XYZ file of C-alpha atoms in Angstrom:
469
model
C -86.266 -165.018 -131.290
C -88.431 -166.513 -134.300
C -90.732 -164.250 -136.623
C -93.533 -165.457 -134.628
C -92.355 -165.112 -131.427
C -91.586 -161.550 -132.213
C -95.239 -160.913 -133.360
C -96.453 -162.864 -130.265
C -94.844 -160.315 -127.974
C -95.573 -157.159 -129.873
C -98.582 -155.078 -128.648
C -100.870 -156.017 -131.376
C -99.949 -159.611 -130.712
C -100.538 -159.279 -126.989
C -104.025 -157.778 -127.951
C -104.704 -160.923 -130.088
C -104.042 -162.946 -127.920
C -105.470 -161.707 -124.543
C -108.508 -161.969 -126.960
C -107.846 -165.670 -127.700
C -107.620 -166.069 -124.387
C -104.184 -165.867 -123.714
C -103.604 -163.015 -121.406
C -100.648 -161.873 -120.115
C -99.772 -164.449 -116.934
C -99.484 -162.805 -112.864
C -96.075 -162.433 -111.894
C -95.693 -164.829 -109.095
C -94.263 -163.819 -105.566
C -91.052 -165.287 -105.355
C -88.460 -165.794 -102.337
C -89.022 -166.059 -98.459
C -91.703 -163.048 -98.958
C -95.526 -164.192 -97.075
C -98.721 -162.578 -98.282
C -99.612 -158.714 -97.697
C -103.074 -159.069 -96.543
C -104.545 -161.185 -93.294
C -103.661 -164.132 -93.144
C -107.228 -165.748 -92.531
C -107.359 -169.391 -90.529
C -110.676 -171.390 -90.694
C -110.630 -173.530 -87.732
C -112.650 -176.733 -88.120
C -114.396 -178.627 -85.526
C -111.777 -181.194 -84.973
C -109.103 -178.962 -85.278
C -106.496 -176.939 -83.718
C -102.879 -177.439 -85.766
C -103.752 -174.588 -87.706
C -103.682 -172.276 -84.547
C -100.630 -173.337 -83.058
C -98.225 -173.474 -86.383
C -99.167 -170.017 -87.195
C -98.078 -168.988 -83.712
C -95.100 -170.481 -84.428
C -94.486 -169.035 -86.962
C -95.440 -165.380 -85.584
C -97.994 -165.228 -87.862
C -101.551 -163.680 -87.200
C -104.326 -165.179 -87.967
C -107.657 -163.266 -88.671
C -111.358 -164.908 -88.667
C -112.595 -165.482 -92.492
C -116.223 -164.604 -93.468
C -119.018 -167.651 -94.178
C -120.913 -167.822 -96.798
C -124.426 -168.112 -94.356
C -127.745 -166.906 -95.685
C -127.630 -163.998 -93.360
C -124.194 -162.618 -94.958
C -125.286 -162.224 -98.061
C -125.771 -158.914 -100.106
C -128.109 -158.914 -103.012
C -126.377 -157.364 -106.257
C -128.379 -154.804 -109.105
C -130.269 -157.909 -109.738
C -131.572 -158.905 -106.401
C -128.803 -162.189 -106.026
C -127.693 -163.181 -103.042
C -124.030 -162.456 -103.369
C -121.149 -164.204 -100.688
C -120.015 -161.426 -98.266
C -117.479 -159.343 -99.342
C -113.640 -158.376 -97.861
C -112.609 -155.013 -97.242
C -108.637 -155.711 -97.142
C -107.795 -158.456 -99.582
C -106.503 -161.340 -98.114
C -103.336 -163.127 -98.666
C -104.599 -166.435 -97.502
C -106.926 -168.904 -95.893
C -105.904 -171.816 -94.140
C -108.197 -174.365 -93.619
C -107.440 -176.850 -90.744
C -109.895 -180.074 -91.632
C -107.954 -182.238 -89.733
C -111.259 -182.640 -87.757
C -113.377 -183.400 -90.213
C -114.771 -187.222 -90.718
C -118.504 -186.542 -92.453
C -119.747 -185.983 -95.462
C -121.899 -182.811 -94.037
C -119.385 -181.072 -92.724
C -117.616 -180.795 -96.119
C -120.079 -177.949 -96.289
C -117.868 -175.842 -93.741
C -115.158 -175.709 -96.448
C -117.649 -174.792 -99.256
C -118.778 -171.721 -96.601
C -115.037 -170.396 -96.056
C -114.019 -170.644 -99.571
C -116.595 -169.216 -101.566
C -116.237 -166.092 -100.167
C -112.359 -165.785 -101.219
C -112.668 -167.506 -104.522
C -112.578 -163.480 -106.491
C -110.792 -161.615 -103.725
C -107.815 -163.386 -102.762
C -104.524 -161.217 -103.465
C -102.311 -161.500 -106.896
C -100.030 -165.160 -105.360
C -102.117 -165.506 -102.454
C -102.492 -169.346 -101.360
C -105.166 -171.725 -100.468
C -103.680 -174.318 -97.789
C -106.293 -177.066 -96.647
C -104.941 -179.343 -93.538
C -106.216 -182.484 -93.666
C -105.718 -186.193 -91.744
C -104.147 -188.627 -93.874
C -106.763 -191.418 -95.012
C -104.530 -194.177 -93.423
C -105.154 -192.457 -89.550
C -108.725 -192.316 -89.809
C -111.396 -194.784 -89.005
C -114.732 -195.689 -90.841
C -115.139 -195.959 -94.601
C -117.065 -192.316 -94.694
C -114.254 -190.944 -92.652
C -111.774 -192.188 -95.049
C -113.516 -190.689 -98.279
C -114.139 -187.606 -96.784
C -110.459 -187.538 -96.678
C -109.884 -187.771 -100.029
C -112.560 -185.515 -100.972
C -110.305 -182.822 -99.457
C -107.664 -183.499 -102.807
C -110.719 -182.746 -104.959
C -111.787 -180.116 -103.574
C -108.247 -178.722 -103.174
C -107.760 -179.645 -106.600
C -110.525 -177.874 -108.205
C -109.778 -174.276 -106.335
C -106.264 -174.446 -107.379
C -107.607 -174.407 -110.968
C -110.265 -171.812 -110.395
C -108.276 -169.141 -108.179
C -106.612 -166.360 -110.535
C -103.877 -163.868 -110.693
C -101.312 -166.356 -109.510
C -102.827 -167.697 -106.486
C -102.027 -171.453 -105.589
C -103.730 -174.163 -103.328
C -102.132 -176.965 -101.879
C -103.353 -179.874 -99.721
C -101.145 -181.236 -96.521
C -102.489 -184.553 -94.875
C -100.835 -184.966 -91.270
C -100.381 -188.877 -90.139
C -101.336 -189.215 -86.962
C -98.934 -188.208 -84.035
C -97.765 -185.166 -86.153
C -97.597 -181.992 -83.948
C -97.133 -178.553 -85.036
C -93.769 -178.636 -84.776
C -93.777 -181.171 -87.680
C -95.742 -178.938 -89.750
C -94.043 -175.951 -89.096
C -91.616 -175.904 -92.094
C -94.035 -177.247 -94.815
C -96.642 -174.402 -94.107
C -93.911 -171.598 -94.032
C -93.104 -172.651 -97.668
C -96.346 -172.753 -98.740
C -97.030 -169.581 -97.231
C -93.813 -167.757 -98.570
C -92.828 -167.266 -102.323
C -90.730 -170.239 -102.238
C -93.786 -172.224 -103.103
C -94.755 -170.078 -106.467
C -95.398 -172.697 -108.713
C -96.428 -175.699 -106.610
C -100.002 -175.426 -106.668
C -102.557 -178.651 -106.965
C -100.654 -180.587 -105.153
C -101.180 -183.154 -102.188
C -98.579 -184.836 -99.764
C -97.692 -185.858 -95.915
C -95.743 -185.170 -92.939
C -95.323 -187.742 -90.349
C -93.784 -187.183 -87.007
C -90.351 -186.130 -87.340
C -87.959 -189.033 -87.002
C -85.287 -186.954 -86.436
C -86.132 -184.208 -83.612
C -84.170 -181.885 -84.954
C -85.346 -178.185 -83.867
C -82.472 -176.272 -85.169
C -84.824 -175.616 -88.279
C -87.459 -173.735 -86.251
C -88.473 -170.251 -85.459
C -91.093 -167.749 -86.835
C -91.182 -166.288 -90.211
C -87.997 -163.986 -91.058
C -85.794 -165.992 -88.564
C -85.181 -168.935 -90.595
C -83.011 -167.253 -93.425
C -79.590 -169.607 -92.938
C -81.055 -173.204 -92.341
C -78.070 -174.807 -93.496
C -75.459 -172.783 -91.870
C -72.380 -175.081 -91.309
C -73.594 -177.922 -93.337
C -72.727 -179.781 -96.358
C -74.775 -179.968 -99.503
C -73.616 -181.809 -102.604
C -75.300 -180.936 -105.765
C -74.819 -182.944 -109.096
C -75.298 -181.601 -112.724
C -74.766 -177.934 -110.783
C -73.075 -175.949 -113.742
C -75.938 -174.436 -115.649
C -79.809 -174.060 -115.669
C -81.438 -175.795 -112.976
C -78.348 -177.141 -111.225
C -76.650 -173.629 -110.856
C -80.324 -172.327 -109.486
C -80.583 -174.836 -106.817
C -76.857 -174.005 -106.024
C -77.626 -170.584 -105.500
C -80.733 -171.427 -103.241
C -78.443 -173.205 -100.916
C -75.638 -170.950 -100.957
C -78.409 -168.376 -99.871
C -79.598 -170.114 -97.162
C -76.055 -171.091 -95.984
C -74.814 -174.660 -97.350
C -71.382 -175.519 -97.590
C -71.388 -176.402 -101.212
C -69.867 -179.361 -103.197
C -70.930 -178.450 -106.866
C -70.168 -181.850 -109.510
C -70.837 -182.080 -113.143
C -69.165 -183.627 -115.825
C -65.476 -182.897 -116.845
C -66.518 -181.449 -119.790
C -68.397 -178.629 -118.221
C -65.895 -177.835 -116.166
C -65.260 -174.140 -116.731
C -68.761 -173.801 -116.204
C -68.644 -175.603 -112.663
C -65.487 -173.714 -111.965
C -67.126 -170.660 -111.946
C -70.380 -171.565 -110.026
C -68.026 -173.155 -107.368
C -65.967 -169.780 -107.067
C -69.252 -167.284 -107.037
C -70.659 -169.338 -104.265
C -67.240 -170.142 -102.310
C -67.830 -173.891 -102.718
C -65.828 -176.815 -103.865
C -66.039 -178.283 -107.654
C -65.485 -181.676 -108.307
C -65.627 -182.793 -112.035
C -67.273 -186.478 -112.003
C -69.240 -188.614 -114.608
C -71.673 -189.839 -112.352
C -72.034 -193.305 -113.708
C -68.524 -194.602 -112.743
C -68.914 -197.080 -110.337
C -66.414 -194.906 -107.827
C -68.357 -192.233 -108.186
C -69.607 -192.293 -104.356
C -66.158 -192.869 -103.042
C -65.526 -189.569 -104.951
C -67.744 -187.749 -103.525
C -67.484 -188.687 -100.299
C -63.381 -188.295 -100.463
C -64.088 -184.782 -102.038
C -66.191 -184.160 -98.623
C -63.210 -184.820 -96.556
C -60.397 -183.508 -98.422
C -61.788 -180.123 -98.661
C -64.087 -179.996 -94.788
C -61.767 -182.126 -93.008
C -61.788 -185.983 -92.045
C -64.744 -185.933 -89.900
C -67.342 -184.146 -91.551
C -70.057 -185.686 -92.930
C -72.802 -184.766 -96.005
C -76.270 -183.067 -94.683
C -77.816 -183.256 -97.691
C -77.395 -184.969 -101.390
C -79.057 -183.202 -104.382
C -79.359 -185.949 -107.576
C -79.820 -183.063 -109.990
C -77.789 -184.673 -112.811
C -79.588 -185.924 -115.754
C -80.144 -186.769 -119.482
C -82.583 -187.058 -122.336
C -82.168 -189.023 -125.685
C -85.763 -189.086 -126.876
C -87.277 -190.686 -129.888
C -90.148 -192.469 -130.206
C -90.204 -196.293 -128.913
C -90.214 -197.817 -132.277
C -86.906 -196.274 -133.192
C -85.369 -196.432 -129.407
C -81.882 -198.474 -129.655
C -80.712 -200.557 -126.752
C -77.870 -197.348 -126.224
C -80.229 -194.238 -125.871
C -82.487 -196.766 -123.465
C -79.787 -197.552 -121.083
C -77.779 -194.189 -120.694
C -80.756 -192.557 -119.423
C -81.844 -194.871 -117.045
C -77.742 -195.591 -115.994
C -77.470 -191.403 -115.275
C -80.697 -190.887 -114.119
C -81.946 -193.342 -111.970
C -78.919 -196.738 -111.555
C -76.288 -194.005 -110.430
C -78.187 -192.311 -107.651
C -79.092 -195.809 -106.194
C -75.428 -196.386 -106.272
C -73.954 -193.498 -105.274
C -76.764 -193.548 -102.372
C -76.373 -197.274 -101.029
C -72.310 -195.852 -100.432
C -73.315 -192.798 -99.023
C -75.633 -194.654 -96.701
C -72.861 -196.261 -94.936
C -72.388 -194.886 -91.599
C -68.672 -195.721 -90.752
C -67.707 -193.853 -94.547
C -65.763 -190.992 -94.211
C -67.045 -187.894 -95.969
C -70.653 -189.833 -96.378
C -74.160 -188.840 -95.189
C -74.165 -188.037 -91.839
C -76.666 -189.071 -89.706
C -79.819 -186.837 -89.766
C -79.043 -186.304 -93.732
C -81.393 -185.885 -96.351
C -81.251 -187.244 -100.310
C -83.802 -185.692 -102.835
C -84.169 -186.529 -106.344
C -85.638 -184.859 -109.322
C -88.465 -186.778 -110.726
C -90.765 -185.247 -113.889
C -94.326 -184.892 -114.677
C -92.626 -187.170 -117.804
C -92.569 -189.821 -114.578
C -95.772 -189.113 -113.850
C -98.084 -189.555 -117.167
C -95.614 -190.198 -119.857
C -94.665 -188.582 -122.821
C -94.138 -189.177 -126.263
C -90.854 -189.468 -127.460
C -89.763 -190.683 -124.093
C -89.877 -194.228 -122.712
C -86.706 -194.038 -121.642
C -87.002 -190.797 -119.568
C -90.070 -191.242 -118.464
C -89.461 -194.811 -117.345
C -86.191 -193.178 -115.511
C -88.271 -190.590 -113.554
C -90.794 -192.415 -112.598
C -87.854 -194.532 -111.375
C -86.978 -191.854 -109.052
C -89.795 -191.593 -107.339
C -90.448 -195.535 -106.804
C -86.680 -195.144 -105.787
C -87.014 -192.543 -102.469
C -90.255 -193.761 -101.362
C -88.603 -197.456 -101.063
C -85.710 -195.877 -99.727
C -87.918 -194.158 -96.950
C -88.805 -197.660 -96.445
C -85.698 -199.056 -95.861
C -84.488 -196.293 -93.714
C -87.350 -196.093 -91.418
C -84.845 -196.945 -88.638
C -82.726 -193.729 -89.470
C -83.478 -190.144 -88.817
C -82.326 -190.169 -92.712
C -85.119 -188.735 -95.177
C -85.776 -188.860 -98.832
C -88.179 -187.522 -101.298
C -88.124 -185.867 -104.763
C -89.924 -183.431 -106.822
C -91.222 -183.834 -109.998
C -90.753 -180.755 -112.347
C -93.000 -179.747 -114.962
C -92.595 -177.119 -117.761
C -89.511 -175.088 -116.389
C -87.801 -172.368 -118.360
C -84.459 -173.443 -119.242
C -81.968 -172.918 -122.030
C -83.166 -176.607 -123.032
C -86.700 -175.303 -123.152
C -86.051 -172.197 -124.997
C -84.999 -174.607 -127.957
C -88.476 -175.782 -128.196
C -90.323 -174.483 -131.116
C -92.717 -171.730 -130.030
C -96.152 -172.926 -130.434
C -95.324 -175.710 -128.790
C -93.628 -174.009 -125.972
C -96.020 -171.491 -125.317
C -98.828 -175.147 -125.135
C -96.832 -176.300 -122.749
C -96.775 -172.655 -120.616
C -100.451 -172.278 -120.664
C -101.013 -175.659 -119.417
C -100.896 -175.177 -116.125
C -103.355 -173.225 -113.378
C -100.714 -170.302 -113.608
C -100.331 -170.324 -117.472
C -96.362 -169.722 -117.523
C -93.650 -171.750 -117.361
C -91.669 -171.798 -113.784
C -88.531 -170.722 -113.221
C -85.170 -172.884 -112.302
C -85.540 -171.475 -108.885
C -88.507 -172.506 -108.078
C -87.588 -176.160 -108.339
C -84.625 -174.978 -106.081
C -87.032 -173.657 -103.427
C -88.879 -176.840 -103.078
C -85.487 -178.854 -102.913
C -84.402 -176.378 -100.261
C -87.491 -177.130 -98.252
C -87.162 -181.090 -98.159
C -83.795 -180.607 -96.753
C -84.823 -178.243 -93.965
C -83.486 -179.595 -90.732
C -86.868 -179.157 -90.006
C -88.591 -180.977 -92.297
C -87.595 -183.849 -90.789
C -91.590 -185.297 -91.060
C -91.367 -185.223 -94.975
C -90.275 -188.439 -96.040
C -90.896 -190.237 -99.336
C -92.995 -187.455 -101.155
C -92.916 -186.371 -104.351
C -93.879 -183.050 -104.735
C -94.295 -181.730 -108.300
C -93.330 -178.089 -109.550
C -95.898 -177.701 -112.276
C -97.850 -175.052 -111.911
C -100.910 -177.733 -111.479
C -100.147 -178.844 -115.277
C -102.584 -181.053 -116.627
C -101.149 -183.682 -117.124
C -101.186 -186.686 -115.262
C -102.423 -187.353 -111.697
């Protein structure tokens, strides 16, 4: 720890700086934990999902308070003041999936205000809306993305750790289809997603082993095959963990030079290591003999993590023809590689037929970043890469998406000079860095046999950094 740092996190330096206005950040909620207070559910004319996932789920839903004329207290000063919650709550879901005018954006405007200051420490905003594409009528269709800016804005004004988040449902979508997506937002597992927008479609797959209320969904991978690359340290070892939780058969791979390392997350979590560089071009007929050799001749991958991944960053003018095409060979050429193998049906030890892939994109992907064509240019990559790949396998009860971390705190990160690590922690709508595990959680959710109705997202892990889209 630098002279500074240590001054930083003394108590005169956490006085300073709460007065600078950087206060200590919320501790998040973490893990498959939902809300303590009511969960409240503002049912929209139009709508009706909201209801029936939350049954689903087991969850109850309470009535939330409007901010009408006739509920409102004056304060000391005579101003009419929203109406005010006893019990905190945990959250408010919104279900716009109804709504088509302009007016009745004011019925959102009415259920929020009043939780804006009294939502719970990590309590979530969740706004269900209808996708743009499923709706008729140019108003229609920009009241549809008024939803994002409106769910955009409260994720940046709600405080002690509470996050909003935006779903748009495609038409035919049932509750089913949504059930998985809103018990992750609900639960810790979504901690540092907030700000963020994306779809589910009707499930292609039908699979309902996935679904059951809150609390019963522990083991969603019980019996099934996950292979994770780049899995011996940091982020890789986190998401390996998440899986092992939630009961995956693991197939841990890194490179042969952290192979102690792999060893020993392959033993803790009673998986199989297999040391790989990635970039070989029989690096999918690896995999997929590792799958059989160790689970027998007929099984068959659930899900494909493309964790592994590189930086060499400089600036463009100084970026050799080298440091440009490692990182785009191990972070973007390899997964299509080792995924158009993988793809193949009749392959032994290769996806099997309701599998998932997910990739890990960056914010990097997203806006850019100095010092990093060639990383940036490679995660952006990624996420051009599953949403064509959703296109292609449109046919196939296959899936794949990706999510896009930002500022994460890793024993990379640490190596970042403070100041500009603790910019890049305050940057965000929850001013701290995430945590490996919470890019896990997100992972964990895209492969849930029920998610089935996610399918070329990106979801970023940012905390709502600013950066970017």
């Amino acid at each position: 720890m630098s002279i500074l740092e240590s001054l930083f996190e003394s108590p005169l330096g956490r006085q300073v700086a709460a007065r600078a206005g950087l206060a200590e950040p919320p501790v998040l909620r973490r893990g498959r934990v939902i809300p303590s207070g009511p969960v409240l559910l503002a049912e929209l004319p139009g709508g009706g999902i909201g209801r029936a996932v939350l049954a689903a789920l087991g969850v109850p839903a309470s009535e939330p308070l409007l901010d009408l004329p006739e509920n409102r207290t004056p304060d000391e000063r005579g101003r009419p003041q929203p109406p005010r919650y006893d019990v905190r709550p945990g959250a408010l879901v919104i279900d716009a999936t109804g709504v088509r005018e302009i007016v009745q954006l004011e019925l959102l405007r009415q259920v929020l205000r009043p939780v804006m200051k009294r939502l719970e420490g990590s309590g979530r905003v969740i706004i269900l809306g209808t996708h743009a594409d499923d709706v008729e009528g140019l108003e229609a269709r920009a009241v549809a993305q008024a939803l994002d800016g409106i769910m955009r804005t409260v994720g940046k004004e709600l405080r002690g750790g509470a996050t909003a988040n935006l779903v748009w449902l495609s038409d035919g979508a049932d509750a089913a289809d949504l059930a998985s997506t809103l018990a992750f937002l609900l639960e810790g597992r979504s901690a540092f997603v907030s700000g963020q927008a994306w779809r589910v479609r009707p499930r292609k797959d039908g699979d309902r082993s996935g679904e059951g209320m809150l609390g019963e969904r522990s083991r969603p991978f019980e019996g099934r095959i996950v292979v994770v690359t780049g899995a011996a340290r940091g982020i890789g070892a986190a998401i390996a963990h998440t899986f092992h939780r939630d009961g995956a058969q693991l197939v841990v791979i890194d490179m042969p030079a952290a192979g102690e390392s792999l060893a020993a997350v392959a033993n803790e979590l009673r998986g199989s290591a297999l040391q790989l560089d990635i970039t070989t071009p029989q690096a999918g007929a690896r995999i997929a003999a590792q799958v059989t050799r160790v689970h027998g001749p007929q099984a068959k991958i659930w899900a494909i993590v493309h964790n592994a991944g590189i930086t060499r960053d400089t600036m463009l003018a100084n970026l050799d023809e080298k440091r440009w095409a490692s990182v785009l060979d191990v972070n973007l050429a390899a997964e299509m590689r080792i995924n158009e193998l993988l793809l193949d049906p009749a392959l032994p030890g290769g996806l099997g037929e309701n599998a998932r892939i997910v990739g890990i994109a960056s914010t990097s992907g997203w806006a850019g970043n100095k010092g990093q064509a060639n990383y940036a240019a490679s995660k952006a990559g990624v996420m051009g890469l599953v949403r064509a790949e959703a296109e292609e396998l449109v046919g196939r009860p296959v899936t794949a998406n990706a999510v896009a971390p930002g500022f994460i705190e890793t024993d990379m990160t640490a190596a970042i000079p403070f100041v500009q690590r603790e910019v890049f922690r305050r940057t965000n709508s929850l001013s701290q860095g995430g945590q490996p595990v919470d890019v896990a959680e997100s992972l964990a959710y895209l492969c849930d046999p029920a998610s089935g109705g996610v399918d070329g997202q990106v979801i970023r892990v940012c905390g709502q950094n600013i950066i970017g889209a």
